[in-house]
Coordinates of C-alpha atoms in Angstrom, one line a residue:
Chain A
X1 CA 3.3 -27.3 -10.2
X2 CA 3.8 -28.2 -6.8
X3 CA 1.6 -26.7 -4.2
X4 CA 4.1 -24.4 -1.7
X5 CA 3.7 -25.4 1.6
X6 CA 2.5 -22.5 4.0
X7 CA 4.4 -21.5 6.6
X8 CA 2.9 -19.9 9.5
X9 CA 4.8 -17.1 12.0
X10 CA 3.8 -16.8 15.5
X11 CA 2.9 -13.0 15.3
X12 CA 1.7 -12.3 18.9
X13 CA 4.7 -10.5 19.6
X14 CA 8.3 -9.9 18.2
X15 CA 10.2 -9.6 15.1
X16 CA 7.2 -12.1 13.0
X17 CA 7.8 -9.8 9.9
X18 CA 11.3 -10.2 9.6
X19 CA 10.5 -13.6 9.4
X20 CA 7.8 -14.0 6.8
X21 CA 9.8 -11.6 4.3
X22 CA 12.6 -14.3 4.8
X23 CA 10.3 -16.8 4.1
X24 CA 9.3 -14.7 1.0
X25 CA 12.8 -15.0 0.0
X26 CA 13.1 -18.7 0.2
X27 CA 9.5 -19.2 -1.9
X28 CA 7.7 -20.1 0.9
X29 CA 4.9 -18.6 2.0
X30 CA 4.4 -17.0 5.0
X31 CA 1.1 -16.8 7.1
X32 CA 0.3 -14.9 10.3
X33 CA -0.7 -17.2 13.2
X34 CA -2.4 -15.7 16.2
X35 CA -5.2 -18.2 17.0
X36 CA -5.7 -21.5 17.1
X37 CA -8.0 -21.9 13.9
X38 CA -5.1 -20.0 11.9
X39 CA -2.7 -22.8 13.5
X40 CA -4.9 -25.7 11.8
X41 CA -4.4 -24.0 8.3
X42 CA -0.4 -24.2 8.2
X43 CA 2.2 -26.9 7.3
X44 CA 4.9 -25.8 9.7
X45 CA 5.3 -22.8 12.4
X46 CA 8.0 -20.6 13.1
X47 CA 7.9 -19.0 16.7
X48 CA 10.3 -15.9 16.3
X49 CA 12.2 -13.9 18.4
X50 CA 10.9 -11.6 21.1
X51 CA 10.1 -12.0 25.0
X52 CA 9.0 -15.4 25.8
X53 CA 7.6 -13.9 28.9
X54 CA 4.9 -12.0 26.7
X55 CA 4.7 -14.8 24.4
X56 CA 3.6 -16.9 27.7
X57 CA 1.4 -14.8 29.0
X58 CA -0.6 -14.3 25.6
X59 CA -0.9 -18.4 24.8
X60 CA -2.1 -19.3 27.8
X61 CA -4.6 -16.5 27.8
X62 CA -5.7 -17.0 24.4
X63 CA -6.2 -20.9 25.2
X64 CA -3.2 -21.1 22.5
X65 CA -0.8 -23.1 24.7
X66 CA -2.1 -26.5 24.5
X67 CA -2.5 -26.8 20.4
X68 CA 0.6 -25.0 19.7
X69 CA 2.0 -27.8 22.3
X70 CA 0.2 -30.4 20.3
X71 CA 1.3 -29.1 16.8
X72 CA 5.1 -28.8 17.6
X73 CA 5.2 -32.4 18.7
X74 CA 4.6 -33.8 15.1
X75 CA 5.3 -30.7 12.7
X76 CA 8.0 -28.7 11.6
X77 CA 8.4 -26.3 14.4
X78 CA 11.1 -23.6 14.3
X79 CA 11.7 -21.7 17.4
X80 CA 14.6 -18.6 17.4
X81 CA 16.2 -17.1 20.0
X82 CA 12.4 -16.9 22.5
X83 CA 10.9 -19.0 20.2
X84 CA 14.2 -21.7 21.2
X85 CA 12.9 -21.3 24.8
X86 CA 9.4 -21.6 24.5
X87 CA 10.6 -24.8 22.6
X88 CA 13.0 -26.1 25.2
X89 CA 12.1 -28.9 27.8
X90 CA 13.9 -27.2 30.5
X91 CA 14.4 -23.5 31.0
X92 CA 16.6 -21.8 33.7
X93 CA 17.5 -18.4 34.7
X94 CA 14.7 -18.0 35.4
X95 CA 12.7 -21.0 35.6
X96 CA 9.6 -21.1 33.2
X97 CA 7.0 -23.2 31.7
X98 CA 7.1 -24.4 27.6
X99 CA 6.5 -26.1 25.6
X100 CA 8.6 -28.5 26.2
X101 CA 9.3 -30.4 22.6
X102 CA 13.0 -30.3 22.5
X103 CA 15.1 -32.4 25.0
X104 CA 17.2 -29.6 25.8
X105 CA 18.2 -27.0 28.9
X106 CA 17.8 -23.7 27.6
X107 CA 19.5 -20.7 30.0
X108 CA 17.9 -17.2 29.4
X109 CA 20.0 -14.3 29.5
X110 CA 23.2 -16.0 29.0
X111 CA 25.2 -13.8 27.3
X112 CA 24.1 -10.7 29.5
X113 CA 22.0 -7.4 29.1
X114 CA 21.8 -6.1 25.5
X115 CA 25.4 -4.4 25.6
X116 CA 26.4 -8.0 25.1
X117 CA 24.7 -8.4 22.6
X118 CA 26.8 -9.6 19.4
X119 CA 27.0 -10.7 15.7
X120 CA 29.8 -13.2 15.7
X121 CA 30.4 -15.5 12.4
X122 CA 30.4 -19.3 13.4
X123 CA 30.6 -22.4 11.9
X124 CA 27.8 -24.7 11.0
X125 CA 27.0 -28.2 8.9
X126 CA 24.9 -26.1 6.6
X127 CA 26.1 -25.9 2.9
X128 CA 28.2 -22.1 1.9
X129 CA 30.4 -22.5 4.9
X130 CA 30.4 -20.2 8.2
X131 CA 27.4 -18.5 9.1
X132 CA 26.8 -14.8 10.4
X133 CA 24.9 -15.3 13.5
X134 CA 22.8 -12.4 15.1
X135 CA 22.8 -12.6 19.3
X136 CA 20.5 -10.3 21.1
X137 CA 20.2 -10.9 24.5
X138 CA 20.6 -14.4 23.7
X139 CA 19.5 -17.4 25.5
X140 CA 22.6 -20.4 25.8
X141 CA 21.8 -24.2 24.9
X142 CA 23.9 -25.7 28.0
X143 CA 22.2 -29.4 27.8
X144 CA 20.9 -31.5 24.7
X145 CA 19.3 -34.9 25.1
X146 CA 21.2 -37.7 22.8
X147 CA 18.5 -37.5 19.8
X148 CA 19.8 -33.7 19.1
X149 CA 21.2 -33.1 16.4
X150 CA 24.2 -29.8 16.3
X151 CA 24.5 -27.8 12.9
X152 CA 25.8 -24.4 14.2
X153 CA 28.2 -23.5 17.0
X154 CA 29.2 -20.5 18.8
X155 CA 32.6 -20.9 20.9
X156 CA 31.7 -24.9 21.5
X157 CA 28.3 -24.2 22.5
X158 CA 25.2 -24.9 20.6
X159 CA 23.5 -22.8 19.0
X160 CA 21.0 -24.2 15.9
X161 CA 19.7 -27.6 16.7
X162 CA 17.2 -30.5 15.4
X163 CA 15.3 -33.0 16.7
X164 CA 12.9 -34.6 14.5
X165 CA 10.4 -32.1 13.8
X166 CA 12.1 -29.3 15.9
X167 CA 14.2 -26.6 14.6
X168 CA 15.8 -24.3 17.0
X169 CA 18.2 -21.4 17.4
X170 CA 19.5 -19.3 20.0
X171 CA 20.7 -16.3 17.2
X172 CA 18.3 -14.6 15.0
X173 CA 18.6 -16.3 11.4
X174 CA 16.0 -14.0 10.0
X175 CA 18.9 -11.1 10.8
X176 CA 22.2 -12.6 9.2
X177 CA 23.9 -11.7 6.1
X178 CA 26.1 -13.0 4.0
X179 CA 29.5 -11.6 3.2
X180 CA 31.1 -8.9 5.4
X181 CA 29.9 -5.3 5.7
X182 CA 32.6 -2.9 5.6
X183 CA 30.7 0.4 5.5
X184 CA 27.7 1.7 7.6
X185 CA 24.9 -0.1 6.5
X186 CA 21.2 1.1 6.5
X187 CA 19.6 0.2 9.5
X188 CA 16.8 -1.6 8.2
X189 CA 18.6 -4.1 5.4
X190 CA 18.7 -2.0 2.8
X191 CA 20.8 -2.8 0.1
X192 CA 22.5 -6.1 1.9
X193 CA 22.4 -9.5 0.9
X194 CA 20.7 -11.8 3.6
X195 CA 22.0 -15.5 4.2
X196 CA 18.6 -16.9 4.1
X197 CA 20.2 -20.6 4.6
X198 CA 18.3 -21.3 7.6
X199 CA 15.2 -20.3 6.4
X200 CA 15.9 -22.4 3.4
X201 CA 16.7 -25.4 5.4
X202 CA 13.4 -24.9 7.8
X203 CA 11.0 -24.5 4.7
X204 CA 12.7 -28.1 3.1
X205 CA 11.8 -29.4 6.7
X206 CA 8.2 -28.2 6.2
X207 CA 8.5 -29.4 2.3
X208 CA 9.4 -33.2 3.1
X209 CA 6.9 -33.1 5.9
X210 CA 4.1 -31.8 3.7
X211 CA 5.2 -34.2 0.9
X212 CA 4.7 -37.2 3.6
X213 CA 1.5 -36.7 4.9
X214 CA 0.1 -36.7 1.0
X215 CA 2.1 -40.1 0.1
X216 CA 0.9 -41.5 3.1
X217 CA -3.0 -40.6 2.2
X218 CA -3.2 -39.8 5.9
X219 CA -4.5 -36.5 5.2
X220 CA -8.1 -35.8 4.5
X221 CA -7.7 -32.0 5.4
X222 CA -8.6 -30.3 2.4
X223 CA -5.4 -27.6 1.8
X224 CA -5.8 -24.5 -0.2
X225 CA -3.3 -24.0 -2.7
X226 CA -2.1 -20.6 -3.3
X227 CA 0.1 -20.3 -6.1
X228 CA 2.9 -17.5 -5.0
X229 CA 3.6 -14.8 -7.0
X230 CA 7.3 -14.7 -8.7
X231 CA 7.8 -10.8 -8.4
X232 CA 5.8 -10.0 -4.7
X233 CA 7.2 -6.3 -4.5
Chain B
X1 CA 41.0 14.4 25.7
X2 CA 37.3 13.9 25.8
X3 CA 35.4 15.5 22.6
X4 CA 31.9 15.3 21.9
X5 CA 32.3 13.2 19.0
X6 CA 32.9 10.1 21.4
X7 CA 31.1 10.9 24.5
X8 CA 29.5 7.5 24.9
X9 CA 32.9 6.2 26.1
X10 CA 32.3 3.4 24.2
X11 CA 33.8 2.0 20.7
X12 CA 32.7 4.0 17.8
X13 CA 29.5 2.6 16.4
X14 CA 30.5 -0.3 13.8
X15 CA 27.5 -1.3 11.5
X16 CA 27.1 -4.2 13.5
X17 CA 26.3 -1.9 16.6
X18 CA 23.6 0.1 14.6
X19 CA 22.0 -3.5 13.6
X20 CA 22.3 -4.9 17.3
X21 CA 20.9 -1.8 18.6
X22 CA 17.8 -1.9 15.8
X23 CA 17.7 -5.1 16.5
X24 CA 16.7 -5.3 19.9
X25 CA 13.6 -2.6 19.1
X26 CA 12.6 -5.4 16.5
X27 CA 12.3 -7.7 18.9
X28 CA 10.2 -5.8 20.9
X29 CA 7.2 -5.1 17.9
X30 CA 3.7 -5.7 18.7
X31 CA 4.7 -5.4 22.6
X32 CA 4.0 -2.7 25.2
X33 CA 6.7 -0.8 27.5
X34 CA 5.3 0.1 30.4
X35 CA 6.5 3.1 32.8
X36 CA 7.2 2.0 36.0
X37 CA 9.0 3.8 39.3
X38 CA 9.7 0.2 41.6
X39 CA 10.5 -2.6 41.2
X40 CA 6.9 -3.8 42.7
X41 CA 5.4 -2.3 39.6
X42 CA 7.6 -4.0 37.3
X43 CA 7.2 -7.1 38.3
X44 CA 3.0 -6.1 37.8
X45 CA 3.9 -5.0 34.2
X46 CA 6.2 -8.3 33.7
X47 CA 3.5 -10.6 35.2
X48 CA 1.3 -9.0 32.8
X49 CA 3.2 -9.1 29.5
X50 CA 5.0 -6.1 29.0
X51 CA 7.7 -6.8 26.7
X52 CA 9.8 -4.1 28.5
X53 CA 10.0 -1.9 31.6
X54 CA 11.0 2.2 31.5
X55 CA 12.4 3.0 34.9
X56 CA 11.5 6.2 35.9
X57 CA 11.9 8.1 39.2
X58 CA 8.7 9.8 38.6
X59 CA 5.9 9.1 36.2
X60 CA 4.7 12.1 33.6
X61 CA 1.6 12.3 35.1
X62 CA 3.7 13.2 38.5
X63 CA 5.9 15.1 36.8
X64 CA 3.2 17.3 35.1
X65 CA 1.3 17.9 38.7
X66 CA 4.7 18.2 40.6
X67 CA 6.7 20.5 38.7
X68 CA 9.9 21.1 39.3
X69 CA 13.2 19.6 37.4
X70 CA 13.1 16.3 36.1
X71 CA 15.6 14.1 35.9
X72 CA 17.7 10.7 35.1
X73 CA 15.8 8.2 37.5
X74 CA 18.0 7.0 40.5
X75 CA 20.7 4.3 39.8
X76 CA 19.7 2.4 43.3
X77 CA 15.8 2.5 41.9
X78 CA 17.2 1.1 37.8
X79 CA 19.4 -1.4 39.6
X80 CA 16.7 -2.8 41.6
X81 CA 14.4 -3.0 38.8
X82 CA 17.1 -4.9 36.4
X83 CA 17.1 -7.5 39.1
X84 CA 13.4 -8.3 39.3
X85 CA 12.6 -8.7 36.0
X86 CA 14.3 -10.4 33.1
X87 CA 12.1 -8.4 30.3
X88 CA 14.6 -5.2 28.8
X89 CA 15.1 -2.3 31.2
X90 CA 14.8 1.1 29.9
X91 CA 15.4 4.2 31.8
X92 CA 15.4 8.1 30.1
X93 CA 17.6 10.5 29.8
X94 CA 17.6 14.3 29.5
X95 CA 17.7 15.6 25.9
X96 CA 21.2 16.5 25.2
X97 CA 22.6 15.2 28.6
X98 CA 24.8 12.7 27.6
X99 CA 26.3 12.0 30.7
X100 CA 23.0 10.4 32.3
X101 CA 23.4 8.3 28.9
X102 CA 26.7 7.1 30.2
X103 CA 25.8 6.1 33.8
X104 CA 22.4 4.2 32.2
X105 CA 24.8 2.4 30.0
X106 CA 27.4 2.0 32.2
X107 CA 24.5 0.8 34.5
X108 CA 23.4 -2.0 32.2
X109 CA 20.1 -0.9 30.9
X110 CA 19.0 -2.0 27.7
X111 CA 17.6 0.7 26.0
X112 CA 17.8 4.6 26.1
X113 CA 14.8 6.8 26.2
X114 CA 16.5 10.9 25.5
X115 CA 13.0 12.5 26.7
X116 CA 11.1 15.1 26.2
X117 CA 9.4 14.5 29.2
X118 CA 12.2 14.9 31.4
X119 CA 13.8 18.6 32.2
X120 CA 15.8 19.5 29.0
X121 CA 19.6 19.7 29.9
X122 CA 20.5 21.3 26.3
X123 CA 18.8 24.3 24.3
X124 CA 20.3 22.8 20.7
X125 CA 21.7 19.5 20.5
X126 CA 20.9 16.2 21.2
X127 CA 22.6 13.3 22.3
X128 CA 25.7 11.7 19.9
X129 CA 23.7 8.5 20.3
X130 CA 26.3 6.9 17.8
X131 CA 28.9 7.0 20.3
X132 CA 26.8 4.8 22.7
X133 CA 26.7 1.0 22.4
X134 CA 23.3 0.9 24.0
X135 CA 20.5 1.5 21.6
X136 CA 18.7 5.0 22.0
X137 CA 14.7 5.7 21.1
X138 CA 13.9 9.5 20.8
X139 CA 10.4 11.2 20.4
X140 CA 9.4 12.9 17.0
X141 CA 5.8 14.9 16.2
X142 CA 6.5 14.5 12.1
X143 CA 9.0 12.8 9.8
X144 CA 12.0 15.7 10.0
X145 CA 12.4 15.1 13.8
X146 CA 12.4 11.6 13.7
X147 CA 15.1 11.4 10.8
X148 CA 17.5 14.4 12.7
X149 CA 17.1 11.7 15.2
X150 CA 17.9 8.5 13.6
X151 CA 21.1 10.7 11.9
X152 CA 22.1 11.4 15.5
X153 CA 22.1 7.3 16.0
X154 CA 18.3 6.6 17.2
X155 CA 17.6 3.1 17.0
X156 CA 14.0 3.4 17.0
X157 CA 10.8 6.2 17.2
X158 CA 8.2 7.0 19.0
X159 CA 5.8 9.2 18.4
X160 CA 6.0 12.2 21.5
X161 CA 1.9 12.4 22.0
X162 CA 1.5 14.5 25.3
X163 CA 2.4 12.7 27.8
X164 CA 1.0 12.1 31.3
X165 CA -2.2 13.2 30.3
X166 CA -3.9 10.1 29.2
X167 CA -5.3 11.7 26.1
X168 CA -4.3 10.4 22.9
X169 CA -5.4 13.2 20.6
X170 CA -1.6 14.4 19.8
X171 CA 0.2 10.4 19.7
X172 CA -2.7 10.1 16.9
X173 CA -1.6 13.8 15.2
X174 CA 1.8 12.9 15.2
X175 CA 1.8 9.1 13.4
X176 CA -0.6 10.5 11.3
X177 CA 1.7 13.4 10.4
X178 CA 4.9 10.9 10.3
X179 CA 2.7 8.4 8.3
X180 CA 2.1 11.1 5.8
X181 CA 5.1 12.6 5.3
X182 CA 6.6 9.4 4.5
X183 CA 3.9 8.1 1.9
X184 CA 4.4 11.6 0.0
X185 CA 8.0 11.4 -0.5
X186 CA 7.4 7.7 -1.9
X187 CA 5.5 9.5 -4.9
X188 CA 7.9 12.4 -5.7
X189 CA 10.6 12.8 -8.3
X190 CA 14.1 12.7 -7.8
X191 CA 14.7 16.6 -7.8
X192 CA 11.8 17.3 -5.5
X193 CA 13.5 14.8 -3.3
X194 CA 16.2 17.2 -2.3
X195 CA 13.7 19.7 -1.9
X196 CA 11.7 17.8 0.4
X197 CA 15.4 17.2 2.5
X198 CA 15.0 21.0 3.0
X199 CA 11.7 21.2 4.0
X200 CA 12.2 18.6 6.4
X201 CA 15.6 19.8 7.7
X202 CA 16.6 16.3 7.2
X203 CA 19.3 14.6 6.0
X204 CA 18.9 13.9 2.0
X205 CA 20.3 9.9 2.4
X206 CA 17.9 9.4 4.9
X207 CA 14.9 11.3 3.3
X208 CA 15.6 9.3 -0.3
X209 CA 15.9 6.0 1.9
X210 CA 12.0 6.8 3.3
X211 CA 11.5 7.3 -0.4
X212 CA 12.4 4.1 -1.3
X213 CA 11.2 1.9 1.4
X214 CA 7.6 3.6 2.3
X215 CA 9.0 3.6 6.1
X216 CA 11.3 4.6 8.3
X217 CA 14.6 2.6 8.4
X218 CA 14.6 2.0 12.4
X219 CA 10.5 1.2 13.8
X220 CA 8.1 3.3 14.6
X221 CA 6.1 2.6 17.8
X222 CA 3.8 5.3 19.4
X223 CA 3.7 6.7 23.3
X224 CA 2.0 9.9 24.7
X225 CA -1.4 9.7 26.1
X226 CA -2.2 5.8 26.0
X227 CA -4.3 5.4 28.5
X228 CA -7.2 2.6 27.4
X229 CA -6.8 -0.6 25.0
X230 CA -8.6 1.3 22.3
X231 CA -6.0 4.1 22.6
X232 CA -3.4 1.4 21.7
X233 CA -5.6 -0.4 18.8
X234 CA -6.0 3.0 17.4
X235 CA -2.4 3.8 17.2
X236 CA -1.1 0.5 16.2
X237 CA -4.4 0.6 12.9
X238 CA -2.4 4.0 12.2
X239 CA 0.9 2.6 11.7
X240 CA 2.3 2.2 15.1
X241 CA 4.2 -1.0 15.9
X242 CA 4.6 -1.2 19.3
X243 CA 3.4 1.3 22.1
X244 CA 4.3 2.7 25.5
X245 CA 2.3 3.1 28.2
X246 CA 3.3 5.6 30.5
X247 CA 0.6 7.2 33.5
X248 CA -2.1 5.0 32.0
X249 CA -1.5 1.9 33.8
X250 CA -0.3 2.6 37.3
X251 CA -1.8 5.9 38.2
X252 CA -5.6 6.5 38.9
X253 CA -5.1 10.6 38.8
X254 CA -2.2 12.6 38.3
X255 CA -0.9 12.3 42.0
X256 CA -2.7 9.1 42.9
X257 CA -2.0 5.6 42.2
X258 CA -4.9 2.9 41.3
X259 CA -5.2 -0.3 43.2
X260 CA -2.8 -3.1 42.3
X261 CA -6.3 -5.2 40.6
X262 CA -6.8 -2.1 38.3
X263 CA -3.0 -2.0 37.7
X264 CA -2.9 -5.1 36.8
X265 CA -6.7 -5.4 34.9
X266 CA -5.3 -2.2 32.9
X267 CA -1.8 -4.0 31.5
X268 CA -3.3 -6.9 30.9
X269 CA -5.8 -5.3 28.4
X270 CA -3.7 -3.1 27.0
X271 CA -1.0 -6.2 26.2
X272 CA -3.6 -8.2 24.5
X273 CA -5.4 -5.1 22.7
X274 CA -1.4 -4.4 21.3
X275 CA -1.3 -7.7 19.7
X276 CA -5.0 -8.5 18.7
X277 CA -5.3 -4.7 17.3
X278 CA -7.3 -5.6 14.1
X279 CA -9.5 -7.8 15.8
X280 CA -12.5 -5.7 16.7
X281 CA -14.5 -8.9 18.9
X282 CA -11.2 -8.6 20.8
X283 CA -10.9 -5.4 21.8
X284 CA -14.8 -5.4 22.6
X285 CA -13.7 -8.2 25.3
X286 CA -10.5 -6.9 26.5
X287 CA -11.8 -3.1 26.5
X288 CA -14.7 -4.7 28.7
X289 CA -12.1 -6.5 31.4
X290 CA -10.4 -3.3 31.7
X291 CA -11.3 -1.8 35.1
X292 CA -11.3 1.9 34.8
X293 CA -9.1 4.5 33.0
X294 CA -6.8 7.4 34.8
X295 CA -8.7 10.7 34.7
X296 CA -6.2 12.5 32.8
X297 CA -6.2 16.0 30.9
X298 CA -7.7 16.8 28.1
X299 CA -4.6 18.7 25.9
X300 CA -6.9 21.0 24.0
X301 CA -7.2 22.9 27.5
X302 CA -3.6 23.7 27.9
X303 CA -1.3 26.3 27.5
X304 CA 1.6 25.7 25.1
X305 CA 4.1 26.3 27.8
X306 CA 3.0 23.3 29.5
X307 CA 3.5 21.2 26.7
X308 CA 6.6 18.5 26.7
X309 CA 6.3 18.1 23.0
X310 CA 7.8 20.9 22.2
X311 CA 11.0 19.9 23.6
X312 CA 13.4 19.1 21.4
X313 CA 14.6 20.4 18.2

């Protein structure tokens, strides 16, 4: 059996446990990440949603900035809706530091406050057709260097990217569904069916990447391999 | 004509509002909201890594030593504060006075606080928050409350606590009591389910849906007394997921503010004691760093008519 790759999840701040259960759902498995040591043990990171003002604030105080920096230039690195801006080589409105790994401008706020906040269905290059897209108080891709690749739009503009290594989104992947919702749903998921596509795609990215490093030899890191358990609830 | 089934003057809620609105709180977990009156303040609490601003005209502590009616915080002071920072903007409301809620919506903010701490405006009901399109987060001292108010359209909970005083005893009774209620309905039987509906003078959907998941289906953060990053370790070990820092932060006393360096030592800790909770070596550090806690006022030496946790029904 193979061993699953582990995926870690930013969890300083925001929605990190939305994300690991969708991670649970595509087989992967999901770690915590809040220091740098816990950075080392993971094949690929997702920084989730949240305030990339916090999530600013806490790296560079936690001397977290500069290996998260030096991680998401060679590994899978998926960054959503914050974790897109922290990502971003430029940001605007306002102007902030990150990361800078993908060649992109990256404008906060652009949709408005959160009354303008929306679930709009859009289309995407991703297998199963149009995708339910989650925007909540959404930043807006407005410039992408040539090496970035589009496979989701909302009204023209960008809004899940790759480059290389880099994964991003402006929407909240980690919220969609599939299929429409006609009545009142439960607040918190119950009983709907999530579109975990995204997720799926990211934890191939982290897959291949993992699968490289071994063919190559280049990796004498000794990796634990955790078997995950088919039934987890 | 207008009826109180649409006061928010909004669309009715579609299920994609409810899961915007929840959303948002999601986003916020593992943060701190942090009370603030100016915009000077919120720029201290965005500098230090709030994750969201409550604009208030005066601060519990204040409110508590002042007296007199509270209110909806002044649309000049919210405005000014939306502009300075670019974390969310919350700003309360008084229970049952839904047309505050309409001027913060209509005003922008990003969340809805209907308060205890403010002056009540209505003896029996709360706000429709259905009919609103911005998200609402209501108070609740044990699991009945805070389901009457997700059935009324809360997107999230927070525990009540007492606040303004800057002791934690009653945010730590109420998650405890919310944290218990919900892990005995996970063990009971179908029929005692409709029972426990009853008891809790909540509705049965919700009640079976707690039964189910083991939580509540919106978050649950805490607020009410936070005053030193081991106050917000200990509520988020308990269960909470986020917490809210009212008086703690900016005042020194209940009429006097603390310097801007204790301000800012304060948030600072408090941020990084939200997000490192479990991690005892931190919150030694960060609990050291922290210059100084507000006085505050110890609860078990009130009278119950000073109490704002028993607002709200």
């Amino acid at each position: 059996m193979q061993p699953i790759p582990i995926v870690g999840v930013l969890a300083l701040q925001g929605d990190y446990e939305s994300h690991a259960r969708a991670l649970e759902q595509v087989n992967a498995q999901p770690k915590m990440v809040r220091t740098a040591a816990e950075l080392e043990q993971v094949d690929g990171l997702i920084i989730p949603g949240g305030e990339s003002t916090t999530f600013l604030k806490l790296l560079e105080r936690e001397g977290l900035f500069a290996p998260l920096e030096k991680f998401a230039r060679t590994r899978p690195t998926f960054g959503t809706c914050a974790g897109c801006i922290l990502l971003a080589k430029r940001v605007t409105h306002p102007e902030q530091e990150s990361l800078g790994v993908l060649d992109a401008t990256v404008e906060r706020n652009a949709y408005g406050r959160q009354i303008d906040s929306q679930i709009v269905t859009g289309e995407t290059s991703l297998p199963g057709g149009p995708l339910e897209m989650v925007f909540i108080r959404a930043p807006r891709l407005t410039e992408l260097g040539s090496g970035v690749e589009v496979l989701a739009t909302r009204d023209h503009y960008p809004v899940l990217v790759r480059q290389n290594n880099i994964l991003a989104a402006t929407f909240h992947p980690e919220l969609s569904h599939a299929g429409s919702v006609t009545e009142r749903d439960s607040p918190d998921d119950l009983g709907l069916n999530p579109d975990r596509r995204v997720h799926q795609y990211f934890a191939q990215m982290v897959f291949d990447a993992s699968q490289q490093v071994k063919n190559s030899g280049s990796s004498t890191e000794p990796r634990r391999v955790q078997i995950l358990a088919a039934e987890r609830e | 004509m207008a009826n109180h089934q649409n006061n928010g003057n909004a669309n009715p809620e579609t299920s994609h509002g409810l899961r915007l609105k929840v959303g948002l709180a999601e986003m916020l977990k593992g943060g701190v909201i942090m009370d603030v009156i100016n915009a000077e303040q919120a720029e201290i609490a965005e500098k230090a890594g709030a994750v969201a601003v409550m604009a208030l005209e005066r601060v519990p502590a204040q409110i508590r030593a002042e007296g007199g009616v509270a209110r909806m915080a002044s649309p000049a002071i919210i405005k000014e504060i939306m502009a300075t920072v670019s974390i969310p903007v919350m700003a309360k409301c008084r229970i049952g006075h839904f047309a505050e809620a309409q001027v913060l919506q209509e005003l922008g903010v990003d969340f809805i606080d209907e308060s205890e701490v403010l002056t009540p405006a209505d003896e029996l009901h709360h706000v429709n928050k259905h009919a609103f399109k911005t998200p609402f987060v209501c108070g609740a001292r044990d699991l009945g409350e805070a389901l009457r108010r997700i059935a009324e359209g809360a997107a999230m909970i927070r525990t009540k606590g007492e606040a303004g005083t800057g002791d934690v005893v009653h945010a730590v009774k109420h998650l405890r009591q919310i944290v218990k209620d919900m892990r005995h309905l996970t063990v009971m039987s179908e029929e005692e389910l409709f029972a426990a509906a009853k008891d809790h003078r909540a509705p049965y959907e919700l009640i079976r849906m707690v039964a189910n998941a083991g939580k509540l289906p919106v978050p649950n953060f805490s607020a009410g007394g936070i005053a030193t990053p081991a106050d917000a370790a200990l509520v988020r070990q308990l269960g909470a997921e986020a917490v809210f820092v009212g008086s703690g932060i900016f005042m020194s006393d209940s009429t006097h503010l603390a310097s801007i360096e204790e301000a800012t030592s304060r948030a600072r800790a408090i941020v990084r004691a939200t997000t490192f909770f479990d991690d005892p070596k931190v919150l030694a550090e960060t609990s050291a760093e922290c210059t100084g806690a507000m006085k505050g006022l110890a609860v078990a030496g009130m009278d119950a008519a000073s109490m704002m946790q028993t607002r709200g029904w």
